[in-house]
Coordinates of C-alpha atoms and ligand atoms in Angstrom, one line a residue:
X1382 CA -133.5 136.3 31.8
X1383 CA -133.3 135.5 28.3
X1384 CA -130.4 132.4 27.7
X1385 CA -127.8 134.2 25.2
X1386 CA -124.3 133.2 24.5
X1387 CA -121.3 135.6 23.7
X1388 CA -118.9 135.1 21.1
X1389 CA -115.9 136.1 18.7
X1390 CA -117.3 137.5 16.1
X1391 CA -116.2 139.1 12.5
X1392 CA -117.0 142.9 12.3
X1393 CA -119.6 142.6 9.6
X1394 CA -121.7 140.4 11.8
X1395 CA -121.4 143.1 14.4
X1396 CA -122.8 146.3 11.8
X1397 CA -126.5 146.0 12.0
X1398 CA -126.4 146.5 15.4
X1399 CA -123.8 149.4 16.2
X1400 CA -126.1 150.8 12.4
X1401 CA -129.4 149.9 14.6
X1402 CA -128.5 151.5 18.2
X1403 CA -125.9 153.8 18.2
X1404 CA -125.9 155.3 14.6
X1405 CA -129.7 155.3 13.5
X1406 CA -130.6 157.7 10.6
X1407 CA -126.6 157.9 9.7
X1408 CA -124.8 156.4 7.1
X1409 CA -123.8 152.6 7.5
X1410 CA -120.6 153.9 6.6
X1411 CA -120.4 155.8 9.9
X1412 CA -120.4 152.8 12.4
X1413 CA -117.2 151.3 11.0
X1414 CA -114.1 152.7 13.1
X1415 CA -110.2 152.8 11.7
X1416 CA -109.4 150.7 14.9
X1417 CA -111.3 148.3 13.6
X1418 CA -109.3 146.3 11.9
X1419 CA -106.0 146.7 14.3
X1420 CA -103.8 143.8 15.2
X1421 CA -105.5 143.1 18.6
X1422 CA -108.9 144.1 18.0
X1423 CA -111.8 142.0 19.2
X1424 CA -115.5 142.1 18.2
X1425 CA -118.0 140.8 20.4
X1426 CA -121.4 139.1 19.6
X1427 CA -124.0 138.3 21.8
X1428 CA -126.2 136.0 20.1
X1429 CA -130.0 134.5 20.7
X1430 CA -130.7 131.6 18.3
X1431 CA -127.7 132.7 16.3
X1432 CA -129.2 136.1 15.9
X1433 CA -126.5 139.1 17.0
X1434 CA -128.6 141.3 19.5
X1435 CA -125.7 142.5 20.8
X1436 CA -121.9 143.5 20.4
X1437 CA -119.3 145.4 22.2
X1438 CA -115.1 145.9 20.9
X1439 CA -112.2 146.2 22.2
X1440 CA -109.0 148.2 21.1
X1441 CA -105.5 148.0 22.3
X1442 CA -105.2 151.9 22.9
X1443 CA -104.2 154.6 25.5
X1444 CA -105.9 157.6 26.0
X1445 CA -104.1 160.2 24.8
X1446 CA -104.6 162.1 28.0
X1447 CA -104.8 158.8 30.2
X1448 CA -101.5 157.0 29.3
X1449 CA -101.8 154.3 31.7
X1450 CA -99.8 151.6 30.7
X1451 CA -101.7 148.6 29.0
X1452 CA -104.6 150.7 28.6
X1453 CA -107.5 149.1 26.1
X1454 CA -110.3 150.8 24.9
X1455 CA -114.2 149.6 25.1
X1456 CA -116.1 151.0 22.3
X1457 CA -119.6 149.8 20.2
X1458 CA -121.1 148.4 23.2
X1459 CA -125.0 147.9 22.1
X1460 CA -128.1 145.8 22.7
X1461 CA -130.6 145.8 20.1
X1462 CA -133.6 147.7 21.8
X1463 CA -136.4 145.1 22.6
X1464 CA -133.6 143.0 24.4
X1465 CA -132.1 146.0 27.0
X1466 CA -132.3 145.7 30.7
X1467 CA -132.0 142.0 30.3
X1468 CA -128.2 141.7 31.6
X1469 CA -127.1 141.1 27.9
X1470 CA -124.8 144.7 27.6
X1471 CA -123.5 143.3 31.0
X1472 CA -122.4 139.7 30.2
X1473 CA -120.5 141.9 26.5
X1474 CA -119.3 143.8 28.6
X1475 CA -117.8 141.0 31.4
X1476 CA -116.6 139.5 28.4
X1477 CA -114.4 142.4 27.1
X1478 CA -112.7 143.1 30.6
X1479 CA -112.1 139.5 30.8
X1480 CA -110.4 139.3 27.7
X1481 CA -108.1 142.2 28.7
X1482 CA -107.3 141.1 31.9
X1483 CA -105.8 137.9 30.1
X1484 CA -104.0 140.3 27.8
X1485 CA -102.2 141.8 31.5
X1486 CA -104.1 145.1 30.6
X1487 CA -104.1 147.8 33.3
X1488 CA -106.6 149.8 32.6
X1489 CA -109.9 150.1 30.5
X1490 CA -112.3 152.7 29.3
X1491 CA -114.4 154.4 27.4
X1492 CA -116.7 157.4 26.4
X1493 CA -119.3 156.7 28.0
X1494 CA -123.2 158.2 27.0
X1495 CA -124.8 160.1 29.6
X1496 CA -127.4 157.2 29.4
X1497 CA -125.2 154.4 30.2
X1498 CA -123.1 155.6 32.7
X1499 CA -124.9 153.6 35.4
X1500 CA -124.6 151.0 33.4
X1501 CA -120.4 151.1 33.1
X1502 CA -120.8 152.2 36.9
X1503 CA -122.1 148.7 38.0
X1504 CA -118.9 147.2 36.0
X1505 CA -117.0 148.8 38.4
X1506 CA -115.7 152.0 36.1
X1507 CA -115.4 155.4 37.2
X1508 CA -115.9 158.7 35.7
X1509 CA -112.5 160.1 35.2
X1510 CA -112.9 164.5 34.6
X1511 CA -115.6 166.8 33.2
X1512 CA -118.6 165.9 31.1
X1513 CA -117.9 166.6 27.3
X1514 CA -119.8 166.7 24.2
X1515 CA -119.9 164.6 21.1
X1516 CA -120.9 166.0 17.8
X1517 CA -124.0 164.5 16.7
X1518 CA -124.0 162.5 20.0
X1519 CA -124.3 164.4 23.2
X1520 CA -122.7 164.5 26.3
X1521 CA -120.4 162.0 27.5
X1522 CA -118.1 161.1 30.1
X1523 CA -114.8 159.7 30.1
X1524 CA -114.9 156.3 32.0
X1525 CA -112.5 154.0 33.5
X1526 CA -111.8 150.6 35.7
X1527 CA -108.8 149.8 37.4
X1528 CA -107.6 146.3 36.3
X1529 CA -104.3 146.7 38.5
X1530 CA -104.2 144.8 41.6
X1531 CA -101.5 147.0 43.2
X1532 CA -103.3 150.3 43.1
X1533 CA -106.6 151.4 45.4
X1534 CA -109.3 152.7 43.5
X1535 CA -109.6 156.0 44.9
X1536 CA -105.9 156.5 44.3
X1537 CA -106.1 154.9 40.8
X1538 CA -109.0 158.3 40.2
X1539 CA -106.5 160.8 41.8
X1540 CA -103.9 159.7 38.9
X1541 CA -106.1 159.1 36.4
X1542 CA -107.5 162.4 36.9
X1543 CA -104.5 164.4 37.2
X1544 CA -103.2 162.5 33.6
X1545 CA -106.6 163.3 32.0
X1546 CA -105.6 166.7 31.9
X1547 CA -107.3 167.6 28.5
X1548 CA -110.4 169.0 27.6
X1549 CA -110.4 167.1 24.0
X1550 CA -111.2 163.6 24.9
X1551 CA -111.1 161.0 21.2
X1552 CA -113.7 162.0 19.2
X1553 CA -116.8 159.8 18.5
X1554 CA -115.9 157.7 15.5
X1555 CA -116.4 160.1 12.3
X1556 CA -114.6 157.6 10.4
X1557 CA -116.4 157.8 6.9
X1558 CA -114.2 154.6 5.8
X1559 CA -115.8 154.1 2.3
X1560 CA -116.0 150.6 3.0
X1561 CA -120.1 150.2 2.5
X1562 CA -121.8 147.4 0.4
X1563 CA -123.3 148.7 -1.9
Ligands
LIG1199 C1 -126.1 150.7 27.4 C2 -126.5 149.2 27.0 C3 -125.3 148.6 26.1 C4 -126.6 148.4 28.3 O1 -127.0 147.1 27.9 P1 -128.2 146.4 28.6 O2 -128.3 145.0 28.2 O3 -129.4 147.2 28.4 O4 -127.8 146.5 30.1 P2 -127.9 145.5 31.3 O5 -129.3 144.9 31.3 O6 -126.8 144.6 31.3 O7 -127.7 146.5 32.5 C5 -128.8 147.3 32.8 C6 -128.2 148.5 33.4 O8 -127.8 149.4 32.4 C7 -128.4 150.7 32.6 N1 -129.0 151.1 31.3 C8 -128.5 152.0 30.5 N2 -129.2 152.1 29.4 C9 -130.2 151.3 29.5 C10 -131.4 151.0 28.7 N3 -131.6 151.6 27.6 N4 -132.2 150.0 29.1 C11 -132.0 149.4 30.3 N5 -131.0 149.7 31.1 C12 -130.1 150.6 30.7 C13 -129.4 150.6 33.6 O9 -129.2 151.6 34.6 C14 -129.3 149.2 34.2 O10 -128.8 149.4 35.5 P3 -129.7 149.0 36.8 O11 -130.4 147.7 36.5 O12 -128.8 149.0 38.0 O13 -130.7 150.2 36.8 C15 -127.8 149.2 26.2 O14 -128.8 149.7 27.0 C16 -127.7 150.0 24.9 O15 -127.4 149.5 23.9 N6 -128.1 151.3 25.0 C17 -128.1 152.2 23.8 C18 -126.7 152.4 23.2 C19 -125.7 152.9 24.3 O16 -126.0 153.8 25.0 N7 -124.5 152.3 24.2 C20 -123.5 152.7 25.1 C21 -122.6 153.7 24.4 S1 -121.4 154.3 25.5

């Protein structure tokens, strides 16, 4: 296992890599979301020899569908390619739910790839509903974790289930903030 360290970082330390392995062939443009830059908004860099390999970020931000209070939102999550299946999206990922949980959040989740829902899976989320598709990304799943102590997982899917009643989950970020260097 490769000896990384995760860290606060600023967003445009963080856009290579969402550019790299979640938005390749698409404007640079594209991987910069309006949540971005919200009052509670955290970017996350994991970092070999002060190199980002990694980054993950977290929102303050209820499903529309999934109101559960103190609800925060995981999205970005990436490992540069050569470096996956090394723990690395694990430890970002750790990271974020431990921030939250100092934050008294209830709830986290995301849209989770097909691809990596094994991986949100072995963080302890589950899939809340149907699978959906993204435009220009494929199908997804909406995913969640329970950060409440006072509710039993299986009843914590029953609600979240019966509140995630829509079949128009957030959209992927289509953001086209003009907000590129050129
Ligand atoms: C998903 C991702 C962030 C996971 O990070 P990682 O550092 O590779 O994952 P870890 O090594 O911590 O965990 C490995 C687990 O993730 C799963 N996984 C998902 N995609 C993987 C990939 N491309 N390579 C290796 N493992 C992957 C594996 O099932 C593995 O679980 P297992 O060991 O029980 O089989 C990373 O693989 C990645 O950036 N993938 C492409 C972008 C993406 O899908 N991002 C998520 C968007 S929702």
């Amino acid at each position: 296992m490769i000896d990384i360290v995760v860290e606060v970082a600023r967003l445009e330390e963080i856009i290579d890599v969402r550019h790299q392995v979640l938005r390749q062939g698409q404007p640079r443009s594209s991987c910069y979301y309006p949540e971005d830059v919200y009052k509670h908004t955290v970017h996350f860099a994991a970092k070999l020899n002060d190199e980002v390999i990694g980054c993950a970020s977290i929102y303050k931000e209820s499903h529309p569908d999934f109101s559960l209070k103190q609800s925060w939102r995981i999205r970005g999550m990436a490992v540069r390619e050569v470096y996956q299946g090394q723990n690395i999206g694990t430890q970002l990922l750790e990271t974020c739910i431990n921030h939250v949980i100092k934050q008294k959040a209830g709830v986290i989740w995301c849209n989770a790839r097909l691809s990596a829902v094994k991986f949100y899976k072995n963080s302890g989320f589950k899939i809340i509903g149907d699978e959906f598709e993204l435009p220009d990304i494929g199908p997804h799943y909406l995913m969640a974790k329970n950060l409440g102590i006072h509710i039993g997982q299986t009843r914590f899917v029953e609600i979240a289930k019966k509140l995630f009643a829509s079949k128009n989950p957030i959209p992927a970020p289509q953001a086209k903030i003009n907000i590129e260097k050129h």
